Coordinates of C-alpha atoms in Angstrom, one line a residue:
Chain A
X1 CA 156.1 42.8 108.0
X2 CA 154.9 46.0 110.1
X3 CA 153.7 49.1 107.3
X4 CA 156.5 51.5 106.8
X5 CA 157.0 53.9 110.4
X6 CA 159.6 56.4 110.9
X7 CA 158.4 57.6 114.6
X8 CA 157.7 54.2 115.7
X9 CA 161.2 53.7 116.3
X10 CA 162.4 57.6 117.0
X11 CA 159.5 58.6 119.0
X12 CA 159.9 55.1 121.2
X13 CA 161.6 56.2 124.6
X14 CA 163.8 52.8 124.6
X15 CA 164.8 52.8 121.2
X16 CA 165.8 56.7 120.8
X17 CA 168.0 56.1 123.6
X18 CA 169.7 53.5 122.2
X19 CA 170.3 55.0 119.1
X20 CA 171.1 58.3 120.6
X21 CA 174.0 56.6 123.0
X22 CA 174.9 54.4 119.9
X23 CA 175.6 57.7 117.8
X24 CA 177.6 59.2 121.3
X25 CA 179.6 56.3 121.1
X26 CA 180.4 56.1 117.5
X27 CA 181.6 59.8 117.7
X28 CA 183.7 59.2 120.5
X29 CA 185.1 56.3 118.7
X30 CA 185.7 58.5 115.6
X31 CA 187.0 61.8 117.4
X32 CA 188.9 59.7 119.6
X33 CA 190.8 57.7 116.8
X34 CA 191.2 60.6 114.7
X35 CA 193.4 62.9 117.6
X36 CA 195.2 59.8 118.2
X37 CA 196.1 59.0 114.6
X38 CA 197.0 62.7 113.5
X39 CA 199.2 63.4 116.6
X40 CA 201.3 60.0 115.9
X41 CA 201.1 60.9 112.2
X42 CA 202.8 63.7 112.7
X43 CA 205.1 61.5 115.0
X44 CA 205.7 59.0 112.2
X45 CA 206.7 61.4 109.8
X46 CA 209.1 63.5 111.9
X47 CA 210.9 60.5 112.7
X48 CA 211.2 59.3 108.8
X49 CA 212.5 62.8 108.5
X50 CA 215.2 62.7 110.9
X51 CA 218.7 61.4 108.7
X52 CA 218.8 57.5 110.4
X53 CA 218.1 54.9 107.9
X54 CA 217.1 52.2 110.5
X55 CA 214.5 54.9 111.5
X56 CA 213.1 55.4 107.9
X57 CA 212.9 51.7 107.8
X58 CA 211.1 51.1 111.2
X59 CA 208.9 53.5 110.4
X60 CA 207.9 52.2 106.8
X61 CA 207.2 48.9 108.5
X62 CA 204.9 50.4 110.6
X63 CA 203.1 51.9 107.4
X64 CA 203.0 48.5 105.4
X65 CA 201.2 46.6 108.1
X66 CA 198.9 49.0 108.7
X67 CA 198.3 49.8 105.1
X68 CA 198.2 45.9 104.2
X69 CA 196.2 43.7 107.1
X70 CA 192.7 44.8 107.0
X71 CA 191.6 47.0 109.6
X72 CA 188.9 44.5 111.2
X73 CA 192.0 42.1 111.7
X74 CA 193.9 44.3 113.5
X75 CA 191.0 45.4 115.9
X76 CA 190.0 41.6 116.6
X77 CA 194.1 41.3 116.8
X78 CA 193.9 43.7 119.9
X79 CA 190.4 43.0 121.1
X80 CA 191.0 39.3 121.3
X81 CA 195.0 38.7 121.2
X82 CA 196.8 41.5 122.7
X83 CA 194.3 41.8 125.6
X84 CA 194.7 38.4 126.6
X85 CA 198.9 38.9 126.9
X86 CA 198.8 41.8 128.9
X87 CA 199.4 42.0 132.4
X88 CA 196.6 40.4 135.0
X89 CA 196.2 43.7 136.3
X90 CA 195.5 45.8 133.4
X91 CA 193.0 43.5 132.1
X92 CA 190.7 44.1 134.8
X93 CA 191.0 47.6 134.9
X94 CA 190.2 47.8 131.2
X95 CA 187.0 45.5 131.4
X96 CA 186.0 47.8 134.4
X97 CA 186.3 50.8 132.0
X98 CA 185.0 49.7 129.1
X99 CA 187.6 48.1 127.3
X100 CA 186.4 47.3 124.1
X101 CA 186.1 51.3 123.1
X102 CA 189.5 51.8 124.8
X103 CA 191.0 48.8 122.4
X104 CA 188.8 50.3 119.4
X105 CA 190.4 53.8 119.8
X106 CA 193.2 52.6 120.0
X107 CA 193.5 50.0 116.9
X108 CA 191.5 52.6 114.5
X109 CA 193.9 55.6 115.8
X110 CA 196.9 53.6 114.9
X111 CA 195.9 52.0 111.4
X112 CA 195.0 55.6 110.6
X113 CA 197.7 57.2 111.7
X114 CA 199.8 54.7 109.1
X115 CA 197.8 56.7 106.0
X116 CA 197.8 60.4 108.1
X117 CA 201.9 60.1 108.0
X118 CA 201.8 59.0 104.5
X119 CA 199.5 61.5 103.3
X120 CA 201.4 64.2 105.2
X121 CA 205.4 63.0 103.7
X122 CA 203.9 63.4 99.8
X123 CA 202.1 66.7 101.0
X124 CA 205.9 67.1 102.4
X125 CA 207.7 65.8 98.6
X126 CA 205.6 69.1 97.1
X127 CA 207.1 71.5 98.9
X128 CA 209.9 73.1 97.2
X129 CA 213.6 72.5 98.9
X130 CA 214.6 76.2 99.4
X131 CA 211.6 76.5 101.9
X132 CA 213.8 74.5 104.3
X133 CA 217.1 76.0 103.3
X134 CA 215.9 79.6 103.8
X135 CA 213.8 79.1 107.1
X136 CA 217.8 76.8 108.4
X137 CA 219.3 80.1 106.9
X138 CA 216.7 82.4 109.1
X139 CA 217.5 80.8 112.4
X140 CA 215.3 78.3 112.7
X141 CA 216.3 75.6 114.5
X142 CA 215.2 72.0 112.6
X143 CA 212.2 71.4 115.4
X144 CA 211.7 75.2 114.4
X145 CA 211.5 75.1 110.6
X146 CA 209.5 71.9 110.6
X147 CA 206.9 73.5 113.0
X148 CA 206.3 77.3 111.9
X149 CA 207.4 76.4 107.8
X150 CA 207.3 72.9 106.5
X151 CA 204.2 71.3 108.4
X152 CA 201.7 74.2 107.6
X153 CA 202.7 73.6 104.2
X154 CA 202.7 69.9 104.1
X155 CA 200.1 70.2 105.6
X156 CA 198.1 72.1 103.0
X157 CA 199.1 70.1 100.4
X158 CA 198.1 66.9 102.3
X159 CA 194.5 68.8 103.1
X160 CA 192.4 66.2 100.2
X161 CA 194.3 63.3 101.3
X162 CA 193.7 64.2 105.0
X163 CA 190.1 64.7 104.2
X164 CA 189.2 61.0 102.2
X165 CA 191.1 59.3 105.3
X166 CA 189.2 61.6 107.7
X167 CA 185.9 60.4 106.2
X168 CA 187.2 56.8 106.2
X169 CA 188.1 56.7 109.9
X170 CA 184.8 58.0 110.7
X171 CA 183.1 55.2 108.7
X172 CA 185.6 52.6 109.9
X173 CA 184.1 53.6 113.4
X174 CA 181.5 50.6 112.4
X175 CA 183.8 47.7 112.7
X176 CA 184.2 48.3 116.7
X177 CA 181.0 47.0 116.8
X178 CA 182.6 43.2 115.6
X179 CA 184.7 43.8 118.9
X180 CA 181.3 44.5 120.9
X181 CA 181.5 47.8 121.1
X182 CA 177.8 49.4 121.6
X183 CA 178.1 52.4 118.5
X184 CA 175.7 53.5 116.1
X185 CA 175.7 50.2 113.8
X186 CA 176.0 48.5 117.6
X187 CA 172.9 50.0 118.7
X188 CA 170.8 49.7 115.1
X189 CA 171.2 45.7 114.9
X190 CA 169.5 46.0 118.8
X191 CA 167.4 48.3 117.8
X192 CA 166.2 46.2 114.8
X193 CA 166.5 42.7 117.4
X194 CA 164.2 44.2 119.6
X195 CA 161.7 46.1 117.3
X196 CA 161.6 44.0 114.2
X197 CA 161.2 47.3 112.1
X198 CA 164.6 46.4 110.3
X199 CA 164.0 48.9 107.2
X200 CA 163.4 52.6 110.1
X201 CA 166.5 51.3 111.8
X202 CA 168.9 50.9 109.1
X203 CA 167.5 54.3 107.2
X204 CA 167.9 56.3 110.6
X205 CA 171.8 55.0 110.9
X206 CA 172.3 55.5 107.2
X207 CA 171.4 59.2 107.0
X208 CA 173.4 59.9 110.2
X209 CA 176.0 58.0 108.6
X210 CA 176.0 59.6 104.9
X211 CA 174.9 63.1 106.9
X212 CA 178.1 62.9 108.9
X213 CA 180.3 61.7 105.8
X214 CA 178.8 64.5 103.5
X215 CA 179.5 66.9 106.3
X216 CA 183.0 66.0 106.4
X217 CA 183.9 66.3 102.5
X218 CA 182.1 69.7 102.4
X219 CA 184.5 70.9 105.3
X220 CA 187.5 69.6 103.5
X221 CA 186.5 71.0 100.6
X222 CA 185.9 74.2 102.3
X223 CA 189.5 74.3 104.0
X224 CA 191.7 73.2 100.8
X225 CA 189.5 76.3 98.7
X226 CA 192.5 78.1 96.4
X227 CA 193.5 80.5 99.1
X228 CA 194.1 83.3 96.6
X229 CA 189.7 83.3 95.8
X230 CA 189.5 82.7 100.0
X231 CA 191.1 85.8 100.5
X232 CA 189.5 88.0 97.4
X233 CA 185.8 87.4 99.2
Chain B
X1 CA 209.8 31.8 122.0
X2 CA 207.2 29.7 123.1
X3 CA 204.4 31.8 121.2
X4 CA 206.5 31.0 117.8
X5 CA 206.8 27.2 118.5
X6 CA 202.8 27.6 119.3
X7 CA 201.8 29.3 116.1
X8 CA 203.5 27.0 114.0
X9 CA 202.1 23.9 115.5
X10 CA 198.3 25.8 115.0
X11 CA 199.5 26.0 111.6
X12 CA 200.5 22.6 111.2
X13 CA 197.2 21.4 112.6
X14 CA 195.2 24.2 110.9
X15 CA 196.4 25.1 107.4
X16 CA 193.7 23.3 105.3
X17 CA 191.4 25.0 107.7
X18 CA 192.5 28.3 107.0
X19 CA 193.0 27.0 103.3
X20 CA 189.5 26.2 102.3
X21 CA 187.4 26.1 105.2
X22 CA 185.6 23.3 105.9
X23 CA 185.2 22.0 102.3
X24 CA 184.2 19.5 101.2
X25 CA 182.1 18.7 104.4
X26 CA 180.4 22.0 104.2
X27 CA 181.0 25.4 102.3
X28 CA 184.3 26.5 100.3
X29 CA 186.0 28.6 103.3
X30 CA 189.5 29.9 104.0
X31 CA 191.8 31.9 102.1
X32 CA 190.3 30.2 98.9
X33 CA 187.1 31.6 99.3
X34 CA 188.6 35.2 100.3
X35 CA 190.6 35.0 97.0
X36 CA 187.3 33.8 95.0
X37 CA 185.6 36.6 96.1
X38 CA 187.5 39.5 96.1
X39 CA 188.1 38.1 92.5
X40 CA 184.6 38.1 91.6
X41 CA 183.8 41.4 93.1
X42 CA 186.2 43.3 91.5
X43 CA 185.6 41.7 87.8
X44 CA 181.5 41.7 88.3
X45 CA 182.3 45.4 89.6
X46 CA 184.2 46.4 86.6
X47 CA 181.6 46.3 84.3
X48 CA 179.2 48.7 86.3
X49 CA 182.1 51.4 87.0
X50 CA 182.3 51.6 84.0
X51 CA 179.1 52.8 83.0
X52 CA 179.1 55.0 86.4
X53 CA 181.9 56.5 85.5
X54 CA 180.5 57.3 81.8
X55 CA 176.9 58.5 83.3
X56 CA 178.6 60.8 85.5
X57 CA 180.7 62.1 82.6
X58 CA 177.9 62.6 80.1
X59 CA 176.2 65.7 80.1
X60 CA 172.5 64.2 80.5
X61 CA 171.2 64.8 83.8
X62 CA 169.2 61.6 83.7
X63 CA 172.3 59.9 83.8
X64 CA 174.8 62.2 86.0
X65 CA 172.5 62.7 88.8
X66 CA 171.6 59.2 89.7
X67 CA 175.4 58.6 89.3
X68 CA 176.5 61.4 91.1
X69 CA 174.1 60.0 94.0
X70 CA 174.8 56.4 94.1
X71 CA 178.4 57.4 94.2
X72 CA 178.2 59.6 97.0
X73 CA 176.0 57.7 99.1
X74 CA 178.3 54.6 98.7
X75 CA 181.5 56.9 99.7
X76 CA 179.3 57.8 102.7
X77 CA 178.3 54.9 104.2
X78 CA 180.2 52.7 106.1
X79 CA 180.7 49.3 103.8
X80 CA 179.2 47.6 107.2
X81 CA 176.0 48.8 106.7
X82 CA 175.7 48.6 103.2
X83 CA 176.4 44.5 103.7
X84 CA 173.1 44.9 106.3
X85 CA 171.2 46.6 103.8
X86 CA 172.1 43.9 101.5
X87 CA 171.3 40.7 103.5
X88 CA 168.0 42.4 104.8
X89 CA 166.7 43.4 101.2
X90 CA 168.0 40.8 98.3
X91 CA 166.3 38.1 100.4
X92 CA 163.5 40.4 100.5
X93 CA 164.0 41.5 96.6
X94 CA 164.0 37.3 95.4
X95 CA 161.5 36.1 97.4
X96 CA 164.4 33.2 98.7
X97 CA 167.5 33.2 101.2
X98 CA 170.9 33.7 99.8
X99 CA 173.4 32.0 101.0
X100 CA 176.6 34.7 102.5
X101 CA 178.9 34.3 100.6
X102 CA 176.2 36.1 97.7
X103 CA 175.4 38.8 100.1
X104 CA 178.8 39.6 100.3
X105 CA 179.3 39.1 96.7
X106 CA 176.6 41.9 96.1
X107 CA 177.9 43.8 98.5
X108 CA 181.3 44.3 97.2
X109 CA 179.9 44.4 93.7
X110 CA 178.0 47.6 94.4
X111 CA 181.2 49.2 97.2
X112 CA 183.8 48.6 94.4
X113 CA 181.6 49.7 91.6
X114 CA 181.4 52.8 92.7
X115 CA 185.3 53.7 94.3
X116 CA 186.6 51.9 90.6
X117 CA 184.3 54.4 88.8
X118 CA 186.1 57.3 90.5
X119 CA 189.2 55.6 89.5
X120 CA 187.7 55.4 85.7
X121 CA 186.5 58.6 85.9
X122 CA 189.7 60.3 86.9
X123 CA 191.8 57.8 84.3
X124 CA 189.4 59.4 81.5
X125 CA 189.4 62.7 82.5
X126 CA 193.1 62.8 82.8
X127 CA 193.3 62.0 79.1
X128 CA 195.0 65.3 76.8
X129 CA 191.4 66.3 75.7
X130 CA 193.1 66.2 71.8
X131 CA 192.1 62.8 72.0
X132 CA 188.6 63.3 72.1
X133 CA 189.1 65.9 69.3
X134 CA 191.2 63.5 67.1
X135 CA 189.0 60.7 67.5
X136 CA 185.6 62.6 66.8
X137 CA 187.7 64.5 63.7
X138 CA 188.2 61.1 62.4
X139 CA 184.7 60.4 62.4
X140 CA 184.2 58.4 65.2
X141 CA 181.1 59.1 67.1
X142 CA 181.1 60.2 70.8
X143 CA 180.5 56.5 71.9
X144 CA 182.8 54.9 69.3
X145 CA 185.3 57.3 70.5
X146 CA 184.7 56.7 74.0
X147 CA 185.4 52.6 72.8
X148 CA 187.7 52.1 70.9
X149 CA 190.3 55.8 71.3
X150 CA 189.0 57.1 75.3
X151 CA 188.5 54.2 77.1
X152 CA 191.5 52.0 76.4
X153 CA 193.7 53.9 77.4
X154 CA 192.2 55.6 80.7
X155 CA 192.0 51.7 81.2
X156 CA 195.9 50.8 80.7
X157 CA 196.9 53.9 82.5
X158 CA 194.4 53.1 85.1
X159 CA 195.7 49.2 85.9
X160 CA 197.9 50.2 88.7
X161 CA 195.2 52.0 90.8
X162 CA 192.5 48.8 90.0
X163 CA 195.3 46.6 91.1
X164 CA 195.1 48.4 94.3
X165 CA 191.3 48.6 94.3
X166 CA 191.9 44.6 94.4
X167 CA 194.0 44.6 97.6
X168 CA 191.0 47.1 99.6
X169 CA 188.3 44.7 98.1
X170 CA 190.3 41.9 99.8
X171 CA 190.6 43.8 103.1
X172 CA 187.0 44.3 103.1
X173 CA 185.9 40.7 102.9
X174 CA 187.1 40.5 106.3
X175 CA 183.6 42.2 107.3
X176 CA 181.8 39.1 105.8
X177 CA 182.7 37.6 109.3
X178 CA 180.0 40.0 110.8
X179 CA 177.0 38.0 108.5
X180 CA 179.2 34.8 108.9
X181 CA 180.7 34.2 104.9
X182 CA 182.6 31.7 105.1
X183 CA 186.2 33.2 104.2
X184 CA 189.8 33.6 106.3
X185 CA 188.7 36.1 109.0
X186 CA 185.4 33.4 109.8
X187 CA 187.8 30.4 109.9
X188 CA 190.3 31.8 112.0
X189 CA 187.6 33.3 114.4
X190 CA 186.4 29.3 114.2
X191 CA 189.5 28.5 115.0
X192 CA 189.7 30.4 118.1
X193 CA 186.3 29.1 119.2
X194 CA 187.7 25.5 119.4
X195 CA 190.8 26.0 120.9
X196 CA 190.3 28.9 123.5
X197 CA 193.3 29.7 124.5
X198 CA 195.7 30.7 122.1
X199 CA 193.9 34.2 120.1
X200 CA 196.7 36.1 120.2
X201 CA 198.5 33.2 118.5
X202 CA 195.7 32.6 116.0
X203 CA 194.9 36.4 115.2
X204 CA 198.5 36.9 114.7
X205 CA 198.9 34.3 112.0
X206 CA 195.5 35.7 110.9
X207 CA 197.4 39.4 110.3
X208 CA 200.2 37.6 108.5
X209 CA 199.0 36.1 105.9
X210 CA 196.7 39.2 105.2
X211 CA 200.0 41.0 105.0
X212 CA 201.7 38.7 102.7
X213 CA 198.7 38.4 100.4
X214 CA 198.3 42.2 100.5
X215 CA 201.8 43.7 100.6
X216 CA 202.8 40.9 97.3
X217 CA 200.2 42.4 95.7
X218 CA 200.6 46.3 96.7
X219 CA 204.1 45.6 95.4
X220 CA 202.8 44.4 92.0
X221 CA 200.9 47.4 91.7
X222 CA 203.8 49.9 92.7
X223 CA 206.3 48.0 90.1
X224 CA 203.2 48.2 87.4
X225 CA 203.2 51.7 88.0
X226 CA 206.6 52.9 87.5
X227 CA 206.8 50.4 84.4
X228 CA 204.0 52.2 83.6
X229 CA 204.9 56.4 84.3
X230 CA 208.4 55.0 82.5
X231 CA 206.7 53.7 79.4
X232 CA 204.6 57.3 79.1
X233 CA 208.0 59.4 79.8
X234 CA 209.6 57.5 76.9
X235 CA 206.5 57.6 74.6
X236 CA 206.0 61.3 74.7
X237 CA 209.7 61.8 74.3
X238 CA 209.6 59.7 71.0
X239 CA 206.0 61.7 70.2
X240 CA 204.2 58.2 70.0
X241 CA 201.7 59.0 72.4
X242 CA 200.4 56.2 75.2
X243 CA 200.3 53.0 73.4
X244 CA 200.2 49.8 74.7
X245 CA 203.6 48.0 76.0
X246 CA 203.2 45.5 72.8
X247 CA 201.9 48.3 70.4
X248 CA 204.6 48.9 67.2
X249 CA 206.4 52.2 68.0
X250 CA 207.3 54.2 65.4
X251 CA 209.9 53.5 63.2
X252 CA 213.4 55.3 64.3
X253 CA 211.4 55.9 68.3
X254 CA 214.4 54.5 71.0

């Protein structure tokens, strides 16, 4: 084994690059996934709002598989399964535009977006009834009320929930690379293939990794601060 | 139509493979060994949450920080790099190679110790503090309290959420099929090497029985809990306090 060194591998043209495009990728991945799963969240629990049954029920389906078949299963259940069903033409144009990102966005965004609703119908169960009943009795239609009263609030009280999932999705990012996708963890295990310095290339991805995660909770716990002290300084 | 016919015919030709793997002509696979080692993980990682959970309660920073740190970092990284730090340093650590299925074991052992110790953690510190109090003012000390008074019951309270703890630490032996463990994701992923054309097929039965190994179990956990919220509503009304479900109540407590 090579002595310990840092620059050899971050200093080395070929293998900066690659780690550079693999961190590109992986927040692509994560930012991607995360607009996707928050705007269907916000889908999901709408419709579990609106007074159907057979909607509530759809809807918690949706939930339990997501919540209950791992999220690696599901990616390799798009990546490898679903692709292979769809039409002819659509399989080529995905592999022409990188497919296996597309299919990774796409299966992180909606297993996340399962824990996102959920997350946002308890922050929903702790807001008090007569906020709805007074914002019906102001005007509001019910698209109104839920969109200028109940989701900032549900949305507050979701705010630590949000967060965990948040940092979650971002380090759920890594599986795309079992479906090929060239990300951060992607680009280490070439890096470390190509190098042999196994111990730089894993410490470089692991502080960008813990960096980025740390980051994250120190936002969240920023934004869910007790308001009254936020507005005091 | 046709894709149902087609997944139960992989079935009937498959199911011992997605059972155990290819034991006994090579290592225990299948849903046997996912079961084994989520198992394993979670009752080797008990143990050591436990003793996170009390370092980063105790007021020594010798034991908090290095706590505070491990838990953090753990929380931090994905679980897919800690399984690469693991099968690139215990080998290293030995002096031997370790088969994957120990890797992974390791792996999980260290992930689960630290999200369980959160779990701990938050089941002691949502104990009424008088119990503390009592226990030390019956001359327990700190640790005796902490063993026979604190701990047992953060621990009952606590079974639903560990329950739950044991469905993720199934879901993540799924990424054991990215060092090749032997386990449910590898064999089906085996699977669809020898047979080519049918993944959606295969990864579909794949998700399924994830999802009714999972959901039973999330179930379990969700009726645990309400037994469990019921049995505390009805304690405190009779003033017994959180006892066990077998404990003697009080006499004249409904």
């Amino acid at each position: 084994m090579k002595g310990f060194d840092l620059l050899a591998v971050l200093t080395h043209p070929q293998f900066s690059q690659m780690l550079l495009s693999g961190m590109k990728m992986t927040l692509i991945i994560a930012l991607g996934s995360w607009m996707l799963a928050m705007s269907l969240g916000f889908v999901l629990l709408v419709i579990r709002m609106l007074p159907s049954k057979a909607a509530d029920q759809m809807v918690a389906a949706y939930v339990s598989y997501h919540r209950n078949v791992p999220t690696l299963v599901q990616l390799m259940l798009w990546y490898f399964g679903i692709a292979n069903i769809l039409p002819a033409g659509l399989q080529t144009w995905l592999g022409d535009h990188n497919g296996e990102a597309i299919f990774a966005i796409v299966g992180l965004g909606l297993c996340q977006a399962a824990y996102f609703s959920e997350d946002l119908r308890s922050g929903f169960r702790s807001i008090p009834p007569g906020q709805d009943e007074a914002a019906r009795a102001l005007g509001h239609s019910y698209l109104g009320a839920m969109a200028y009263v109940l989701l900032p609030q549900a949305f507050r009280n979701a705010l630590p929930a949000l967060v965990n999932h948040t940092v979650s999705l971002f380090k759920n990012s890594s599986l795309a690379m079992a479906i090929g996708v060239a990300e951060l963890t992607h680009a280490v295990k070439e890096v470390e293939n190509l190098s042999f310095r196994v111990f730089e290339a894993y410490l470089i991805a692991t502080v960008v990794y813990l960096a980025c995660s740390l980051l994250l909770m120190a936002v969240g716990a920023w934004l869910s601060r007790d308001p009254a002290s936020a507005e005091a300084s | 139509m046709s894709m149902l016919s087609n997944m139960i015919t992989i079935i009937e030709d498959n199911w011992l493979l997605l059972l155990i793997g290819q034991y006994p002509n090579g290592p225990l696979g299948g849903i046997a060994s996912t079961l084994i080692l989520s198992v394993l993980g979670i009752v080797l990682a008990f143990p050591l949450s436990v003793l996170i959970a009390l370092a980063r309660l105790s007021q020594w920073k010798v034991l908090n920080w290095p706590a505070t740190a491990l838990v953090y970092i753990v929380r931090g990284v994905p679980l897919l790099m800690l399984i690469l730090w693991v099968y690139f340093l215990v080998p290293l650590l030995i002096g031997d190679s370790v088969p994957g299925f120990v890797t992974m074991l390791c792996t999980l052992v260290i992930y689960e110790g630290a999200f369980l110790s959160e779990i701990v953690r938050g089941g002691i510190i949502a104990l009424p503090s008088g119990q503390m109090d009592a226990a030390r003012a019956l001359g327990h000390s700190h640790v005796g309290a902490m063993r026979y008074v604190i701990l047992p019951q953060a621990l009952y309270n606590m079974m639903p959420s560990i329950l739950s703890q044991f469905v993720s630490t199934i879901k993540e032996t799924t990424l054991g099929y990215v060092i090749n463990v032997p386990e449910l994701t590898f064999a089906a992923s085996q699977l669809n090497n020898r047979l080519l054309t049918k993944p959606f097929e295969i990864f579909a039965i794949l998700a399924i029985v994830y999802f009714i190994v999972c959901w039973s179990l999330s179930e379990l956990a969700n009726q645990l809990e309400q037994r469990i919220a019921r049995q505390r509503l009805g304690d405190d009304q009779s003033g017994t306090g959180m006892l066990p479900p077998d404990a003697p109540k009080l006499q004249g407590a409904t």
